[in-house]
CSV table of C-alpha atoms in Angstrom, one decimal:
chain,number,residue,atom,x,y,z
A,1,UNK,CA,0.0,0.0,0.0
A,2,UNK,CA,2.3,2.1,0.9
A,3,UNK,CA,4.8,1.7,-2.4
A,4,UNK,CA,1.4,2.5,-4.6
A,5,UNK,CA,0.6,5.7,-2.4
A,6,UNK,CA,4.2,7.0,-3.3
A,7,UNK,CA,3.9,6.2,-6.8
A,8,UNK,CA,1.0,7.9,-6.8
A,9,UNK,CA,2.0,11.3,-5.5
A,10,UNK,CA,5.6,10.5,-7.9
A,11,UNK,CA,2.8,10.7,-11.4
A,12,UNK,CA,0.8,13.2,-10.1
A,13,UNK,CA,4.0,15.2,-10.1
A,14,UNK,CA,5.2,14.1,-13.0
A,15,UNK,CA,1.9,15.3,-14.8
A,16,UNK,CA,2.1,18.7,-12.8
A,17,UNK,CA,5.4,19.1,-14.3
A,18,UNK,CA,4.6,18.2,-17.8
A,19,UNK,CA,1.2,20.8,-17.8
A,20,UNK,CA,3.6,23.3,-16.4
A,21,UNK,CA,6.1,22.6,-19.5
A,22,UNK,CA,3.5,22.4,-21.5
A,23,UNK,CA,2.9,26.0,-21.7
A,24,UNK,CA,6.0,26.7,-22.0
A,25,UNK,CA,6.3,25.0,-25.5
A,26,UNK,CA,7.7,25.2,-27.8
A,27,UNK,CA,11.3,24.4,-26.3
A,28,UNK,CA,14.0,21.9,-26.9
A,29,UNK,CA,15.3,19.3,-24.4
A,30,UNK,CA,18.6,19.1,-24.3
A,31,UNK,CA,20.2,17.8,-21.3
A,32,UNK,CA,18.9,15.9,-17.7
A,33,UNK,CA,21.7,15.1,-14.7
A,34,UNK,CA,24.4,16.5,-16.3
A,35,UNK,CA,27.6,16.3,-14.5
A,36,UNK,CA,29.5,19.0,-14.3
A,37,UNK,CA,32.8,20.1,-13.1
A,38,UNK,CA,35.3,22.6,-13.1
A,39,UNK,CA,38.2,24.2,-11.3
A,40,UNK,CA,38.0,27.3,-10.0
A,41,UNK,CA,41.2,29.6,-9.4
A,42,UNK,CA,42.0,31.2,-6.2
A,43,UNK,CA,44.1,34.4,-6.0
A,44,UNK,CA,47.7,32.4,-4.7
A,45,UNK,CA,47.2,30.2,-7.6
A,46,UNK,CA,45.8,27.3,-6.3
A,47,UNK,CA,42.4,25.4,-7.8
A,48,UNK,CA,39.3,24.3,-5.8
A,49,UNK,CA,37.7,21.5,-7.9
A,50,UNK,CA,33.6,22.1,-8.3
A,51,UNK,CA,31.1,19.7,-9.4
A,52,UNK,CA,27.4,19.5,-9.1
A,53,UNK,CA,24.6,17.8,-11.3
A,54,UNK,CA,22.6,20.3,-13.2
A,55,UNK,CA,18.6,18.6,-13.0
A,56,UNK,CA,18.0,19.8,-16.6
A,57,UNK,CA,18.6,22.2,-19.1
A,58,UNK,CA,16.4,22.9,-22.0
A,59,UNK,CA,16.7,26.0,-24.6
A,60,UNK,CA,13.1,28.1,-24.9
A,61,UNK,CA,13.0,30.6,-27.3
A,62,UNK,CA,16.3,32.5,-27.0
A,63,UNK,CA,17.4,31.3,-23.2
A,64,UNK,CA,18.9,28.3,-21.9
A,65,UNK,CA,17.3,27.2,-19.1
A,66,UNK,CA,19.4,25.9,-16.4
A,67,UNK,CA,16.4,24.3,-14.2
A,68,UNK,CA,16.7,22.8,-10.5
A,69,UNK,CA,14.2,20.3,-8.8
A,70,UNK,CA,13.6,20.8,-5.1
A,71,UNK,CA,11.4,18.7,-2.8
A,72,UNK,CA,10.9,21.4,-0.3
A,73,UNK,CA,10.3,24.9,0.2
A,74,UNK,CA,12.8,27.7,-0.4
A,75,UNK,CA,12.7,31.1,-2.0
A,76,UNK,CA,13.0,32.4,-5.7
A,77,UNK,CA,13.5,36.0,-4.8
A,78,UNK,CA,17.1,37.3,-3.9
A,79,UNK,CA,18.1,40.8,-3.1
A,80,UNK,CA,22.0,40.7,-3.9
A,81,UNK,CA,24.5,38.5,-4.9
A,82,UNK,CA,26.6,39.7,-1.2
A,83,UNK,CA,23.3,38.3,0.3
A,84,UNK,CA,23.6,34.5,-1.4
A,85,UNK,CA,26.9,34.6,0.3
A,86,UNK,CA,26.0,35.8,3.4
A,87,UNK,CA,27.1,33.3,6.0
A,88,UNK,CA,25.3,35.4,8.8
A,89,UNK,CA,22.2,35.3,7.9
A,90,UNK,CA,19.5,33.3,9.0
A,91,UNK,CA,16.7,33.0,5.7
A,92,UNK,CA,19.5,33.2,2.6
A,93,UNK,CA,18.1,31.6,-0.8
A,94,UNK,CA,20.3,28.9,-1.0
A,95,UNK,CA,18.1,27.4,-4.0
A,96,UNK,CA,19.2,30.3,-5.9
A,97,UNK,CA,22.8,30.3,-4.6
A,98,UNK,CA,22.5,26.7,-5.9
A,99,UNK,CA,20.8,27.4,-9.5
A,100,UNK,CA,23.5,30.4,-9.6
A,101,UNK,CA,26.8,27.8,-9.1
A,102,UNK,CA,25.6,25.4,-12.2
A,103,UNK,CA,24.8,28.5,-14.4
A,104,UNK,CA,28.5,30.0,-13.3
A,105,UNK,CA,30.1,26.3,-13.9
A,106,UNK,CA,27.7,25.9,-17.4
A,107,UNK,CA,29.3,29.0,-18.6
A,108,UNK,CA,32.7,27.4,-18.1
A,109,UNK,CA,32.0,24.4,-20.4
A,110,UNK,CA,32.8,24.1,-24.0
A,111,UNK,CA,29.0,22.9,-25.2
A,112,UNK,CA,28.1,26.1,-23.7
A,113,UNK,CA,26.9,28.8,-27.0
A,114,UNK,CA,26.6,31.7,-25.6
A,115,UNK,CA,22.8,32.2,-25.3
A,116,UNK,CA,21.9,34.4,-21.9
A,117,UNK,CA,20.9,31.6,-19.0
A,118,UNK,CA,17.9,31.7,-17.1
A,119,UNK,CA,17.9,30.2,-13.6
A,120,UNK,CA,15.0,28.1,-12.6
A,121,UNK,CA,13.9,26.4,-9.5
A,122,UNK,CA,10.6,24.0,-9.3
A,123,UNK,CA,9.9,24.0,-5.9
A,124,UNK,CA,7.7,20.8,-6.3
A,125,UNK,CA,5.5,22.1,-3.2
A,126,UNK,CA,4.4,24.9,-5.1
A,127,UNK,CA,3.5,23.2,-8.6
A,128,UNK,CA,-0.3,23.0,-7.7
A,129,UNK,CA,-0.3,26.8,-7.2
A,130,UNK,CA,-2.0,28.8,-9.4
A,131,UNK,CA,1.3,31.3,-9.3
A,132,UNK,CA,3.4,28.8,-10.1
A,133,UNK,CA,6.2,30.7,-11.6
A,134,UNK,CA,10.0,28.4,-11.5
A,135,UNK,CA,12.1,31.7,-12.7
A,136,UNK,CA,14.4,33.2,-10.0
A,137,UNK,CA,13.2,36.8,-9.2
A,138,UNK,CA,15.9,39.9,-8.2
A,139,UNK,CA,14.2,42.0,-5.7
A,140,UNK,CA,15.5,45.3,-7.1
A,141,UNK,CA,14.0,48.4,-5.9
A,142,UNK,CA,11.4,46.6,-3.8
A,143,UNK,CA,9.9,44.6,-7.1
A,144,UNK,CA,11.0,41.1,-8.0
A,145,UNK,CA,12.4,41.1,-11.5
A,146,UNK,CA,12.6,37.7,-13.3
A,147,UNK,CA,16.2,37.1,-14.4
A,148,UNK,CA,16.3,36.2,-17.9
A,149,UNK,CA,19.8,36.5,-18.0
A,150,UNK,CA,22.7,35.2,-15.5
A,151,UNK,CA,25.1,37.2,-17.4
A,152,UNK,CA,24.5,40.5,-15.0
A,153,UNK,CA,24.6,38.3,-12.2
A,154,UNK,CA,28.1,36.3,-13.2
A,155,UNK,CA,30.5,38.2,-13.0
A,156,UNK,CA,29.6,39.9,-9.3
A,157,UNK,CA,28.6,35.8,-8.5
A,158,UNK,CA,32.1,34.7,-9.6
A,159,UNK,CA,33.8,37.2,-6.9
A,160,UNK,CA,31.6,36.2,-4.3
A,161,UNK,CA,32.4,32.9,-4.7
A,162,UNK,CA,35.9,33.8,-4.8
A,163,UNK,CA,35.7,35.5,-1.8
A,164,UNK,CA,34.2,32.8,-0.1
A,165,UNK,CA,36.4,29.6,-1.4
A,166,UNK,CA,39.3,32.1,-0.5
A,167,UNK,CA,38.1,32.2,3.2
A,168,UNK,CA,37.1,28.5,3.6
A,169,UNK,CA,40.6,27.6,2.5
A,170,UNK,CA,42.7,30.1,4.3
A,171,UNK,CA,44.9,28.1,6.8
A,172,UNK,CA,45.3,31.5,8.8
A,173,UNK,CA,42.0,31.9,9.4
A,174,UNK,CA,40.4,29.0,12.2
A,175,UNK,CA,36.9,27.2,11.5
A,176,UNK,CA,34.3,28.5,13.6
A,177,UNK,CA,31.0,27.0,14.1
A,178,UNK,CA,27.7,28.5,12.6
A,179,UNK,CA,26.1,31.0,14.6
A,180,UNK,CA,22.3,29.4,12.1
A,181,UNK,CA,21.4,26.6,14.6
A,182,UNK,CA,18.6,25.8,11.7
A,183,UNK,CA,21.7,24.6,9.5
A,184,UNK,CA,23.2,22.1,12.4
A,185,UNK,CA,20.4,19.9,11.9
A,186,UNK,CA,20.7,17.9,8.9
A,187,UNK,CA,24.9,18.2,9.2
A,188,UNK,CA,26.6,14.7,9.5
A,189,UNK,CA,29.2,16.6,11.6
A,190,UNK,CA,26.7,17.6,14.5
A,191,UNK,CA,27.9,15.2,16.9
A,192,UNK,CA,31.8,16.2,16.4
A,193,UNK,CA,31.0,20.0,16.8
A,194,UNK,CA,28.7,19.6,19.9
A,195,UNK,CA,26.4,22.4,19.2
């Protein structure tokens, strides 16, 4: 019973997502769990290897979508790329932060052509809604905009994440524990850290 109730809720998903899509048509496939990696360069010359699976990417009209499946609830508005790497606070869009990485790293691959990238997250909680919208919004100037491109975002996205690969890797500078107890919960390192 309980293998056919999940089945269940898995095609009644599935059929959510494919009515959704269909109004989006026409638009070519092109690509589900793609792997991707890439090495990113940090100021004394050293590399940080990146990888990630992108959930699908599919070309609408003249955008590449770069789109991201999530099982829970998050948020597709951001207010600054210094926000998504914001280690302080307590609500940040990782989703987005997410979405942003594979769009950066898609950029970096030879396959890519050039065509402006659109980040998209289906939060699969919200496909019944009405609003259903999967586009990441940039709350500029108190509206959300829907960002069509990435291109504005990557380069600002690129020194942020700089920044912060720079910092997790700095032997000078000592590991200190979250001050987000929200984000202890699901770490395998919990019981190690005591918090």
């Amino acid at each position: 019973g309980q293998n056919f109730l999940i089945g269940e809720m898995i095609r009644k998903y599935v059929e959510k997502v494919l009515e959704r899509d269909a109004k989006l048509t026409p638009f070519r496939y092109i690509e589900s769990e793609k792997k991707i990696k890439n090495l990113f360069p940090l100021a004394d010359k050293s590399e940080i290897q990146l990888k990630g699976f992108i959930d699908r990417v599919d070309a609408l009209d003249r955008v590449l979508r770069i789109v991201d499946y999530k099982t829970g609830n998050g948020k597709l508005v951001f207010d600054s790329v210094d926000g998504l790497f914001d280690k302080e606070a307590k609500d940040r869009p990782k989703a987005v932060m997410q979405v942003f990485l594979y769009a950066w790293m898609y950029r970096q691959l030879p396959v890519y052509n050039g065509m402006p990238i659109q980040p998209a997250i289906y939060f699969l909680r919200t496909l019944f809604q009405g609003t259903f919208d999967p586009v990441v919004l940039y709350k500029a100037h108190g509206k959300g905009e829907k960002v069509d491109s990435f291109e504005e975002f990557a380069s600002d996205f690129e020194d942020g994440l700089r920044r912060c690969l720079e910092e997790i890797f700095n032997p000078d500078l000592p590991f200190t524990q979250t001050e987000t107890g929200k984000a202890c919960a699901y770490c395998t390192f919990r019981g190690l850290c005591g918090k």
